[in-house]
Short mmCIF file of C-alpha atoms in Angstrom, two decimals:
data_model
loop_
_atom_site.label_atom_id
_atom_site.label_comp_id
_atom_site.label_asym_id
_atom_site.label_seq_id
_atom_site.Cartn_x
_atom_site.Cartn_y
_atom_site.Cartn_z
CA MET A 18 4.02 -11.97 -15.97
CA LEU A 19 0.76 -10.74 -15.08
CA SER A 20 -0.79 -9.22 -18.34
CA VAL A 21 -2.38 -5.73 -18.51
CA ASP A 22 -5.18 -7.22 -19.96
CA THR A 23 -5.72 -9.88 -17.29
CA LEU A 24 -5.08 -7.08 -14.41
CA ARG A 25 -7.54 -4.57 -15.97
CA GLN A 26 -10.26 -7.68 -15.87
CA LEU A 27 -9.61 -8.47 -12.40
CA ARG A 28 -9.77 -4.96 -11.20
CA GLU A 29 -13.24 -4.52 -12.96
CA GLN A 30 -14.14 -7.79 -11.32
CA ALA A 31 -13.29 -6.56 -7.87
CA GLN A 32 -14.88 -2.97 -8.38
CA LYS A 33 -18.19 -4.97 -8.70
CA GLY A 34 -18.21 -6.00 -5.17
CA GLY A 35 -20.90 -8.58 -4.14
CA GLY A 36 -22.88 -8.45 -7.77
CA GLU A 37 -25.83 -6.65 -9.02
CA LYS A 38 -28.14 -8.58 -6.56
CA ALA A 39 -26.70 -6.76 -3.74
CA TYR A 40 -26.64 -3.66 -5.12
CA ALA A 41 -30.08 -3.87 -5.75
CA ARG A 42 -30.65 -4.63 -2.12
CA LEU A 43 -29.02 -1.62 -0.99
CA ARG A 44 -31.04 0.65 -3.59
CA SER A 45 -34.08 -0.95 -1.81
CA GLN A 46 -32.86 0.43 1.48
CA GLY A 47 -32.14 4.11 0.36
CA LYS A 48 -28.29 3.28 0.40
CA TRP A 49 -25.51 4.18 -1.70
CA SER A 50 -22.60 1.71 -2.67
CA ALA A 51 -19.36 2.36 -0.76
CA ARG A 52 -17.83 3.68 -4.21
CA GLU A 53 -20.62 5.96 -5.01
CA ARG A 54 -20.15 7.50 -1.42
CA ILE A 55 -16.73 8.01 -1.94
CA ASP A 56 -16.87 9.51 -5.18
CA TYR A 57 -19.49 11.86 -4.17
CA LEU A 58 -17.12 13.02 -1.10
CA LEU A 59 -14.06 13.32 -3.96
CA ASP A 60 -13.30 16.67 -5.48
CA ASP A 61 -12.49 14.66 -8.47
CA PRO A 62 -12.76 10.87 -8.17
CA LYS A 63 -9.92 10.72 -11.29
CA ASP A 64 -7.53 12.50 -9.28
CA ALA A 65 -7.79 9.92 -6.38
CA ILE A 66 -5.87 6.60 -6.04
CA GLU A 67 -6.97 3.31 -4.65
CA ILE A 68 -5.49 1.19 -2.08
CA GLY A 69 -5.79 -2.55 -1.95
CA LEU A 70 -8.25 -3.25 -4.74
CA LEU A 71 -6.77 -6.85 -5.13
CA ALA A 72 -6.78 -7.65 -1.55
CA GLY A 73 -8.07 -10.88 -0.86
CA HIS A 74 -8.33 -12.25 -4.15
CA GLU A 75 -8.32 -16.03 -4.09
CA LEU A 76 -7.58 -15.88 -0.52
CA TYR A 77 -10.68 -17.58 1.06
CA GLU A 78 -13.22 -20.07 0.36
CA GLU A 79 -15.54 -17.17 0.34
CA THR A 80 -15.13 -14.72 -2.22
CA CYS A 81 -14.20 -11.33 -0.70
CA PRO A 82 -13.69 -8.60 -3.35
CA ALA A 83 -11.23 -5.82 -2.40
CA GLY A 84 -11.28 -7.25 1.20
CA GLY A 85 -14.66 -5.99 1.77
CA VAL A 86 -13.90 -2.61 2.10
CA VAL A 87 -12.79 0.25 -0.11
CA VAL A 88 -10.00 2.46 0.45
CA LYS A 89 -8.82 5.47 -1.54
CA ILE A 90 -6.72 8.63 -1.11
CA GLY A 91 -7.95 11.86 -2.56
CA LYS A 92 -8.73 15.33 -2.08
CA VAL A 93 -11.90 16.42 -0.28
CA GLN A 94 -12.59 20.12 0.04
CA GLY A 95 -9.02 20.58 -1.20
CA VAL A 96 -7.60 18.51 1.70
CA PRO A 97 -5.77 15.21 0.96
CA CYS A 98 -7.76 12.66 2.92
CA ILE A 99 -8.07 8.62 3.15
CA ILE A 100 -11.57 6.82 2.81
CA VAL A 101 -12.22 3.86 4.32
CA ALA A 102 -15.75 2.51 3.29
CA ASN A 103 -17.15 -0.74 4.08
CA ASP A 104 -18.67 -2.55 1.21
CA ALA A 105 -22.28 -3.87 2.40
CA THR A 106 -22.56 -5.85 -0.87
CA VAL A 107 -19.84 -8.25 0.13
CA LYS A 108 -20.92 -10.69 3.07
CA ALA A 109 -23.01 -7.18 4.75
CA GLY A 110 -19.65 -5.77 4.86
CA ALA A 111 -18.40 -8.40 7.34
CA TRP A 112 -14.88 -8.38 8.72
CA PHE A 113 -12.53 -10.72 6.87
CA PRO A 114 -8.96 -11.15 8.25
CA ILE A 115 -7.89 -9.33 5.24
CA THR A 116 -10.45 -6.60 5.94
CA ALA A 117 -8.76 -5.76 9.27
CA LYS A 118 -5.61 -5.96 7.52
CA LYS A 119 -6.64 -3.25 5.00
CA ASN A 120 -8.08 -0.94 7.54
CA LEU A 121 -4.95 -0.97 9.76
CA ARG A 122 -3.12 -0.32 6.58
CA ALA A 123 -5.43 2.46 5.84
CA GLN A 124 -4.89 4.02 9.41
CA GLU A 125 -1.06 3.50 8.88
CA ILE A 126 -1.13 5.74 5.95
CA ALA A 127 -3.08 8.57 7.95
CA MET A 128 -0.36 8.32 10.74
CA GLN A 129 2.66 8.32 8.37
CA ASN A 130 1.21 11.47 6.59
CA ARG A 131 -0.73 13.01 9.44
CA ILE A 132 -3.98 13.58 7.37
CA PRO A 133 -7.59 13.09 8.07
CA ILE A 134 -9.24 9.82 7.77
CA LEU A 135 -12.85 9.46 6.74
CA TYR A 136 -14.85 6.19 7.84
CA LEU A 137 -18.14 5.33 6.00
CA VAL A 138 -19.31 2.61 8.43
CA ASP A 139 -21.71 -0.01 7.12
CA SER A 140 -20.56 -3.36 8.66
CA ALA A 141 -22.49 -6.61 9.99
CA GLY A 142 -19.34 -6.98 12.04
CA VAL A 143 -16.58 -9.63 12.24
CA PHE A 144 -17.21 -12.86 9.74
CA LEU A 145 -17.84 -15.18 12.40
CA PRO A 146 -16.57 -18.46 10.80
CA MET A 147 -13.02 -16.90 10.74
CA GLN A 148 -13.17 -15.01 14.15
CA ASP A 149 -10.23 -16.73 15.50
CA GLU A 150 -8.37 -15.10 12.75
CA VAL A 151 -9.87 -11.42 13.34
CA PHE A 152 -10.57 -10.93 17.03
CA PRO A 153 -7.74 -11.63 19.28
CA ASP A 154 -3.95 -11.09 18.18
CA LYS A 155 -2.11 -7.61 18.26
CA GLU A 156 -2.48 -6.84 14.32
CA HIS A 157 -6.22 -7.79 14.47
CA PHE A 158 -9.70 -6.06 14.92
CA GLY A 159 -8.81 -4.42 18.42
CA ARG A 160 -5.33 -2.77 17.05
CA ILE A 161 -8.07 -0.45 14.72
CA PHE A 162 -9.53 1.14 18.20
CA ARG A 163 -6.13 1.14 19.61
CA ASN A 164 -5.23 3.36 16.58
CA ASN A 165 -8.17 5.36 16.89
CA ALA A 166 -6.71 6.52 20.16
CA VAL A 167 -3.36 6.88 19.14
CA MET A 168 -4.27 9.21 16.30
CA SER A 169 -6.39 11.17 18.60
CA ALA A 170 -3.55 12.06 20.46
CA MET A 171 -1.45 12.60 17.59
CA GLY A 172 -4.08 15.28 16.40
CA ILE A 173 -4.95 13.56 13.25
CA PRO A 174 -8.57 14.44 12.17
CA GLN A 175 -10.98 11.21 12.27
CA TYR A 176 -14.62 11.85 11.24
CA ALA A 177 -17.26 8.86 10.57
CA ALA A 178 -20.62 8.60 9.30
CA ILE A 179 -22.65 5.31 10.42
CA MET A 180 -24.44 4.65 7.18
CA GLY A 181 -25.41 0.92 8.13
CA PRO A 182 -25.20 -1.23 11.29
CA CYS A 183 -22.37 -1.04 13.48
CA VAL A 184 -22.19 -3.57 16.12
CA ALA A 185 -20.53 -4.70 19.12
CA GLY A 186 -16.55 -3.90 18.76
CA GLY A 187 -17.06 -2.43 15.78
CA ALA A 188 -19.26 0.20 17.39
CA TYR A 189 -16.19 1.83 18.95
CA LEU A 190 -14.59 2.70 15.56
CA PRO A 191 -17.01 5.51 14.45
CA ILE A 192 -17.52 6.71 18.18
CA MET A 193 -13.60 6.83 19.08
CA SER A 194 -13.57 9.24 15.97
CA ASP A 195 -13.36 12.73 16.59
CA GLU A 196 -16.96 13.44 15.37
CA ALA A 197 -19.71 11.24 14.15
CA ILE A 198 -22.70 11.38 12.19
CA ILE A 199 -25.48 8.68 11.80
CA VAL A 200 -28.11 8.25 9.24
CA GLU A 201 -31.48 8.04 9.61
CA LYS A 202 -33.46 4.44 9.29
CA THR A 203 -30.21 3.04 7.88
CA GLY A 204 -27.63 3.78 10.58
CA SER A 205 -27.46 1.97 13.77
CA VAL A 206 -24.72 1.51 16.41
CA PHE A 207 -25.11 -0.50 19.80
CA LEU A 208 -22.73 -2.99 21.49
CA ALA A 209 -25.54 -5.99 21.30
CA GLY A 210 -28.13 -6.20 18.84
CA PRO A 211 -31.87 -7.08 19.79
CA TYR A 212 -31.48 -10.54 19.12
CA LEU A 213 -28.36 -10.53 21.74
CA VAL A 214 -30.43 -8.31 23.98
CA LYS A 215 -33.22 -10.79 24.11
CA ALA A 216 -31.16 -13.83 24.80
CA ALA A 217 -28.74 -11.68 27.28
CA ILE A 218 -31.41 -10.16 29.47
CA GLY A 219 -34.80 -10.86 28.23
CA GLU A 220 -35.47 -7.59 26.77
CA GLU A 221 -37.83 -7.04 23.77
CA THR A 222 -36.63 -4.01 21.50
CA ASP A 223 -35.72 -3.18 18.07
CA THR A 224 -32.93 -1.60 16.00
CA GLU A 225 -34.23 1.80 15.85
CA LYS A 226 -35.27 1.96 19.88
CA LEU A 227 -31.95 0.11 20.88
CA GLY A 228 -29.44 2.14 18.42
CA GLY A 229 -30.93 4.44 15.70
CA ALA A 230 -30.42 7.93 14.97
CA GLU A 231 -33.16 9.38 17.07
CA THR A 232 -31.83 7.19 19.99
CA HIS A 233 -28.28 8.49 19.68
CA SER A 234 -29.08 11.97 18.38
CA ARG A 235 -31.76 12.83 21.11
CA ILE A 236 -31.53 10.24 24.16
CA SER A 237 -27.90 9.04 24.21
CA GLY A 238 -25.71 11.68 22.79
CA VAL A 239 -23.30 8.91 21.58
CA THR A 240 -23.29 10.65 17.90
CA ASP A 241 -23.01 14.36 16.88
CA TYR A 242 -24.79 15.01 13.73
CA TRP A 243 -28.39 13.11 12.46
CA ALA A 244 -28.55 13.01 8.69
CA LYS A 245 -31.72 12.34 6.75
CA ASN A 246 -30.01 10.18 3.83
CA ASP A 247 -26.49 8.99 2.27
CA GLN A 248 -26.28 12.74 0.61
CA GLU A 249 -26.69 14.93 3.73
CA ALA A 250 -24.28 12.53 5.85
CA LEU A 251 -21.85 13.09 3.23
CA ASP A 252 -22.18 16.81 2.70
CA LEU A 253 -21.79 16.92 6.41
CA LEU A 254 -18.65 15.21 6.15
CA LYS A 255 -17.57 17.70 3.03
CA ALA A 256 -18.22 20.44 5.98
CA LEU A 257 -15.98 19.06 8.67
CA VAL A 258 -13.24 18.61 6.30
CA ALA A 259 -13.27 21.73 4.88
CA GLN A 260 -12.38 23.49 8.57
CA THR A 261 -9.35 21.09 8.94
CA GLN A 262 -5.85 23.38 8.98
CA ARG A 263 -2.42 22.04 7.87
CA ARG A 264 -0.25 21.33 11.03
CA SER A 265 2.90 22.16 9.49
CA PRO A 266 4.39 25.27 7.26
CA PHE A 267 6.71 22.68 5.77
CA ALA A 268 6.34 22.59 2.03
CA TRP A 269 8.73 21.31 -0.55
CA ARG A 270 9.14 23.80 -3.23
CA ARG A 271 7.19 22.27 -5.97
CA GLU A 272 8.25 23.56 -9.52
CA THR A 273 6.08 23.51 -12.61
CA PRO A 274 5.35 19.96 -13.69
CA ARG A 275 7.07 18.68 -17.18
CA PRO A 276 6.06 15.84 -18.74
CA PRO A 277 8.91 13.16 -18.94
CA ARG A 278 11.29 12.82 -21.98
CA ILE A 279 9.52 9.24 -22.73
CA PRO A 280 6.08 8.63 -22.74
CA PRO A 281 5.33 6.45 -19.63
CA GLU A 282 3.11 4.79 -21.79
CA GLU A 283 6.14 3.57 -23.55
CA ILE A 284 7.61 1.74 -20.38
CA PRO A 285 6.34 -1.69 -21.26
CA LYS A 286 8.48 -1.38 -24.45
CA LEU A 287 11.46 -0.77 -22.25
CA LEU A 288 11.22 -3.82 -20.13
CA PRO A 289 12.13 -7.61 -21.33
CA ALA A 290 9.41 -10.24 -21.30
CA ASP A 291 11.96 -12.74 -19.69
CA PRO A 292 12.70 -11.10 -16.13
CA THR A 293 16.17 -12.83 -16.31
CA ARG A 294 17.44 -10.83 -19.22
CA PRO A 295 19.11 -7.56 -18.56
CA TYR A 296 17.91 -3.84 -19.57
CA ASP A 297 18.90 -0.34 -19.13
CA MET A 298 16.97 1.46 -16.03
CA TYR A 299 17.83 4.85 -17.33
CA PRO A 300 15.23 5.33 -20.22
CA VAL A 301 12.87 4.07 -17.29
CA ILE A 302 13.79 6.76 -15.20
CA ASP A 303 13.60 9.04 -18.03
CA ALA A 304 9.70 7.67 -18.36
CA LEU A 305 9.07 8.63 -14.78
CA ILE A 306 10.73 11.88 -14.07
CA ASP A 307 10.32 15.48 -15.45
CA GLU A 308 12.38 16.11 -18.32
CA GLY A 309 15.48 17.56 -17.85
CA SER A 310 15.36 17.19 -13.90
CA PHE A 311 17.79 14.49 -13.38
CA THR A 312 21.33 15.16 -11.83
CA GLU A 313 23.07 11.86 -11.07
CA TYR A 314 24.97 10.81 -7.79
CA LYS A 315 28.39 9.03 -8.10
CA ALA A 316 27.53 8.05 -11.82
CA GLU A 317 30.88 6.34 -12.21
CA TYR A 318 30.96 4.64 -9.11
CA GLY A 319 28.69 1.58 -7.78
CA LYS A 320 26.92 1.11 -11.07
CA THR A 321 24.33 -1.64 -10.37
CA ILE A 322 22.55 1.05 -8.42
CA ILE A 323 21.70 4.43 -10.16
CA THR A 324 21.17 7.26 -7.41
CA GLY A 325 20.33 10.81 -8.52
CA TYR A 326 17.97 14.02 -7.79
CA ALA A 327 14.94 14.64 -9.85
CA ARG A 328 11.52 15.68 -9.91
CA ILE A 329 8.05 14.10 -10.39
CA GLU A 330 5.08 16.22 -11.09
CA GLY A 331 7.34 19.01 -10.03
CA TRP A 332 8.00 17.58 -6.43
CA PRO A 333 11.56 16.80 -5.80
CA VAL A 334 12.81 13.44 -5.22
CA GLY A 335 15.82 11.17 -4.56
CA ILE A 336 15.65 8.22 -6.99
CA ILE A 337 17.55 4.94 -5.75
CA ALA A 338 17.05 2.43 -8.72
CA ASN A 339 18.54 -1.24 -9.38
CA GLN A 340 20.51 -0.84 -12.94
CA ARG A 341 19.96 -4.23 -14.74
CA LEU A 342 22.75 -4.15 -17.32
CA VAL A 343 25.98 -5.83 -16.93
CA VAL A 344 28.52 -2.93 -16.34
CA LYS A 345 32.17 -2.18 -15.36
CA SER A 346 33.21 -1.60 -11.90
CA GLY A 347 35.62 1.14 -11.25
CA ARG A 348 37.97 -1.42 -10.90
CA GLY A 349 37.49 -2.46 -14.26
CA GLU A 350 35.79 -5.77 -13.26
CA MET A 351 32.56 -6.69 -14.74
CA GLN A 352 29.21 -6.39 -12.31
CA PHE A 353 25.96 -8.62 -12.93
CA GLY A 354 22.74 -6.30 -13.10
CA GLY A 355 20.04 -6.27 -10.58
CA VAL A 356 23.10 -7.50 -7.88
CA ILE A 357 24.10 -5.03 -5.28
CA TYR A 358 27.78 -5.07 -4.88
CA SER A 359 29.63 -3.22 -1.88
CA ASP A 360 30.64 -0.17 -3.86
CA SER A 361 26.83 0.34 -4.99
CA ALA A 362 25.41 -0.42 -1.24
CA ASP A 363 27.88 2.30 -0.18
CA LYS A 364 26.82 4.87 -2.46
CA ALA A 365 23.24 4.26 -1.63
CA THR A 366 24.00 4.61 1.83
CA ARG A 367 25.39 7.93 1.51
CA PHE A 368 22.88 9.06 -1.31
CA ILE A 369 20.12 8.12 1.44
CA LEU A 370 21.95 9.94 4.33
CA ASN A 371 22.30 13.29 1.99
CA CYS A 372 18.27 13.12 1.10
CA ASN A 373 17.50 13.08 4.64
CA GLN A 374 19.93 16.17 5.16
CA LYS A 375 18.21 18.01 2.59
CA GLN A 376 14.52 16.59 3.44
CA ILE A 377 14.13 15.31 0.00
CA PRO A 378 11.62 12.22 -0.07
CA LEU A 379 13.03 9.01 -1.55
CA VAL A 380 12.05 6.67 -4.60
CA PHE A 381 13.03 3.61 -4.84
CA LEU A 382 12.85 1.44 -7.90
CA GLN A 383 12.93 -2.20 -7.27
CA ASP A 384 14.44 -4.86 -9.77
CA VAL A 385 17.09 -6.50 -7.66
CA THR A 386 18.13 -10.30 -7.09
CA GLY A 387 19.79 -9.55 -3.83
CA PHE A 388 23.30 -8.78 -2.68
CA MET A 389 26.49 -10.51 -4.49
CA VAL A 390 27.53 -13.83 -2.89
CA GLY A 391 30.75 -15.98 -3.21
CA THR A 392 34.13 -15.84 -1.57
CA ARG A 393 35.40 -12.52 -2.76
CA SER A 394 32.19 -10.63 -2.08
CA GLU A 395 32.09 -12.37 1.56
CA HIS A 396 36.17 -11.25 2.27
CA GLY A 397 35.48 -7.51 0.94
CA GLY A 398 32.57 -7.22 3.68
CA ILE A 399 29.28 -7.51 1.94
CA ILE A 400 27.46 -8.18 4.77
CA LYS A 401 28.91 -5.02 6.67
CA ASP A 402 28.15 -2.76 3.53
CA GLY A 403 24.60 -4.19 3.12
CA ALA A 404 24.06 -3.41 6.90
CA LYS A 405 24.93 -0.07 6.41
CA MET A 406 22.51 0.36 3.58
CA VAL A 407 19.57 -1.35 5.37
CA ASN A 408 20.44 0.63 8.43
CA ALA A 409 20.26 3.86 6.60
CA VAL A 410 16.75 2.80 5.11
CA ALA A 411 15.64 1.73 8.45
CA ASN A 412 16.19 5.02 9.78
CA SER A 413 15.57 7.51 7.23
CA ILE A 414 13.13 9.97 8.26
CA VAL A 415 11.77 11.30 4.86
CA PRO A 416 8.78 9.89 3.24
CA LYS A 417 9.82 6.66 1.19
CA TYR A 418 8.07 5.33 -1.73
CA THR A 419 8.78 2.19 -3.65
CA ILE A 420 7.96 0.69 -6.99
CA VAL A 421 8.29 -2.92 -7.68
CA VAL A 422 9.51 -2.83 -11.21
CA GLY A 423 10.61 -6.50 -11.47
CA ASN A 424 12.35 -8.69 -9.37
CA SER A 425 12.42 -8.03 -5.24
CA TYR A 426 14.23 -10.94 -3.86
CA GLY A 427 15.83 -11.81 -0.54
CA ALA A 428 17.84 -9.05 1.11
CA GLY A 429 17.48 -6.88 -1.84
CA ASN A 430 13.94 -6.23 -1.17
CA TYR A 431 14.71 -5.13 2.20
CA ALA A 432 17.54 -2.95 0.94
CA MET A 433 15.61 -1.30 -1.47
CA CYS A 434 12.90 -0.53 1.15
CA GLY A 435 10.40 -3.36 0.97
CA ARG A 436 7.62 -3.42 3.11
CA ALA A 437 8.94 -4.03 6.50
CA TYR A 438 10.71 -0.89 6.24
CA ASP A 439 7.52 1.38 6.28
CA PRO A 440 7.41 3.10 2.73
CA ARG A 441 4.44 5.41 2.79
CA LEU A 442 3.32 3.72 -0.68
CA MET A 443 4.61 0.36 -2.25
CA VAL A 444 2.92 -0.48 -5.54
CA ALA A 445 3.87 -3.26 -8.19
CA TRP A 446 3.85 -3.28 -11.62
CA PRO A 447 2.46 -6.03 -13.39
CA THR A 448 6.24 -7.21 -14.26
CA ALA A 449 7.04 -7.54 -10.47
CA ARG A 450 8.16 -10.61 -8.70
CA ILE A 451 8.46 -10.85 -4.96
CA ALA A 452 10.14 -13.89 -3.15
CA VAL A 453 13.33 -14.96 -1.15
CA MET A 454 14.92 -16.18 -4.38
CA GLY A 455 14.33 -16.73 -7.95
CA GLY A 456 11.95 -20.19 -8.89
CA THR A 457 14.87 -21.62 -10.59
CA GLN A 458 17.18 -20.94 -7.76
CA ALA A 459 14.81 -22.31 -5.10
CA ALA A 460 14.27 -25.34 -6.93
CA GLN A 461 17.97 -26.08 -7.18
CA THR A 462 18.51 -25.31 -3.53
CA LEU A 463 15.84 -27.39 -2.13
CA LEU A 464 16.54 -30.34 -4.44
CA GLN A 465 20.22 -30.32 -3.35
CA THR A 466 18.66 -30.42 0.53
CA TYR A 467 16.67 -33.59 -0.71
CA LYS A 468 19.41 -35.14 -2.05
CA LYS A 469 21.55 -35.29 0.92
CA ASP A 470 18.87 -37.77 2.60
CA LYS A 471 18.10 -40.02 -0.53
CA LYS A 472 19.50 -40.19 -4.19
CA LEU A 473 16.33 -39.60 -6.42
CA PRO A 474 15.90 -41.20 -9.94
CA PRO A 475 16.02 -38.54 -12.42
CA GLU A 476 12.59 -38.19 -13.53
CA GLU A 477 11.78 -37.85 -9.86
CA GLU A 478 14.37 -35.17 -9.84
CA GLN A 479 12.74 -33.49 -12.58
CA ALA A 480 9.23 -33.89 -11.38
CA LEU A 481 10.07 -32.43 -8.06
CA LEU A 482 11.86 -29.45 -9.52
CA GLN A 483 8.90 -28.89 -11.86
CA GLU A 484 6.91 -28.82 -8.89
CA ILE A 485 8.70 -26.40 -6.60
CA ARG A 486 9.58 -23.83 -9.44
CA GLN A 487 5.76 -23.71 -10.13
CA ARG A 488 4.89 -23.15 -6.62
CA TYR A 489 7.49 -20.40 -6.51
CA GLU A 490 6.02 -18.80 -9.61
CA LYS A 491 2.70 -18.76 -8.03
CA GLN A 492 3.99 -17.10 -5.11
CA MET A 493 6.05 -14.62 -6.61
CA SER A 494 3.36 -13.27 -9.02
CA PRO A 495 2.28 -9.33 -7.97
CA LEU A 496 -1.24 -10.77 -7.91
CA TYR A 497 -0.27 -13.16 -5.08
CA ALA A 498 1.60 -10.21 -3.40
CA ALA A 499 -1.50 -7.82 -3.80
CA ALA A 500 -3.95 -10.22 -2.34
CA ARG A 501 -2.01 -10.41 1.00
CA LEU A 502 -1.37 -6.57 1.08
CA TRP A 503 2.37 -6.90 0.84
CA VAL A 504 2.05 -4.34 -1.90
CA ASP A 505 -0.77 -1.35 -1.56
CA GLU A 506 -1.85 -1.94 -5.15
CA ILE A 507 -0.59 -3.29 -8.75
CA ILE A 508 -0.61 -0.50 -11.26
CA LEU A 509 0.19 0.17 -14.71
CA PRO A 510 3.52 1.84 -15.13
CA GLU A 511 1.78 4.75 -16.54
CA GLU A 512 -0.12 5.33 -13.48
CA THR A 513 3.20 5.73 -11.26
CA ARG A 514 3.60 9.54 -11.44
CA LYS A 515 0.01 10.08 -10.51
CA TYR A 516 0.38 7.75 -7.65
CA LEU A 517 3.74 9.22 -6.27
CA SER A 518 2.30 12.95 -6.80
CA LEU A 519 -0.58 12.57 -4.84
CA MET A 520 1.15 10.78 -1.96
CA ILE A 521 4.11 13.04 -1.73
CA GLU A 522 1.19 16.07 -1.71
CA ALA A 523 -0.22 14.20 1.04
CA ALA A 524 2.91 13.73 2.96
CA GLN A 525 3.38 17.30 2.95
CA TRP A 526 -0.04 18.23 4.56
CA GLY A 527 1.20 17.23 7.98
CA TYR A 528 4.62 16.43 7.68
CA GLU A 529 6.88 17.75 10.41
CA PRO A 530 10.62 18.12 9.36
CA THR A 531 13.02 16.79 11.83
CA PRO A 532 16.99 17.04 11.87
CA PHE A 533 18.10 13.40 10.37
CA ALA A 534 19.73 11.26 13.03
CA VAL A 535 20.75 7.69 13.15
CA GLY A 536 18.68 5.77 15.42
CA VAL A 537 15.56 8.02 15.17
CA ILE A 538 12.74 6.44 13.35
CA GLN A 539 9.67 8.34 12.46
CA THR A 540 6.45 7.10 10.58
#
């Protein structure tokens, strides 16, 4: 389990970017840092949330704090926006593979919620030693410009401030936005820099003449606004965002928020230190939802999944949570906590359909070890019932949000709206564990496979078990998942309500209600 102290240290380290020397170099150029730029844009930086802070952690030989780009969601002039800012202190803002993935995730959030996206561009371009992992594939660099075009067709506002170099393919990002601002002396945009121009056609030129603010504001007309410095550029961005109007009259009826019955700070005390131990999910729900707002659906049926209507910070939500206690089914038999049985899959499926009919957002609280196995379950049609639940999750058109509380194993990850099922936000608590199965089960399964080929001495068998278990334990860590953007962020349990509230508000900004229909997928 990732300790809270370790998480806080890793956050602090990632927020420092490339270090003080790199920041000093920025200041000598008259630039602000990526985080200073974002904080200036936001109405209240404390109300914003960050996406992918731990992206890139221990992923490459080169350090890449926060994936070399800062992404935050917050309000600018009262409008929920997603802001993407290259961190020029990290390899001059160069694009690593995880940088591209993080930018694509930011664009996905903008498309899912139909909210404005603001690009603060300051990048040296693709990190050339890893160009084969950044440039050519479908989900690489070029997909970003494709998304620019798609978002334009969707009517999603895109604004860019060119606050540093913007070279080659990267030049298309700001120019394919709706409106582009360029900062005098520090901002530049061109398909080929002075050195490449010299090598290609023998022409002698410099950065300003080739692609600086005066060139693109007075001669080429490529940019729309000319700013004298970072502050003026950001003020222009604020003015542009202030003109943005909501595209849909739809809005959920938000009630006056009430604090939870149990303080969210108490959640760690409700969870066992040993992830294999059972615990009661009801108090955890009580620590997340507004007090007195829970109406449970099918309380006495399919007890290994809890379903019910509630409110979080006044917003209506449908809760789907794994129950980790060992409970009795309606037939009097004992059911293992954290396991999805046929009856609980059936209940969750019906509840998802109800929430879609009522246009209520869904919140999944994952602590699941998978679907029940064995002869009795197979004869009872667990695959069929599980498939129905997965189908309902996949075709659900209301906004979905996933909190990985504890275990997230195998097909349980899918049925409880894992990354592959397009949750608009997927965050993990430090107690999260994500894998195809638990480390002990995986080690035992693989050992049986090895033993089919040859008999192992007891000491080798134990050594192999330990090796597999250790590898799985590392890969199951929420830090491993966050580094690869399998989850958007690792958050403290007490931050959950803030994240959900802001994301639900963002969803209603441009959300267009559509009648629920099986087979219809809307992101």
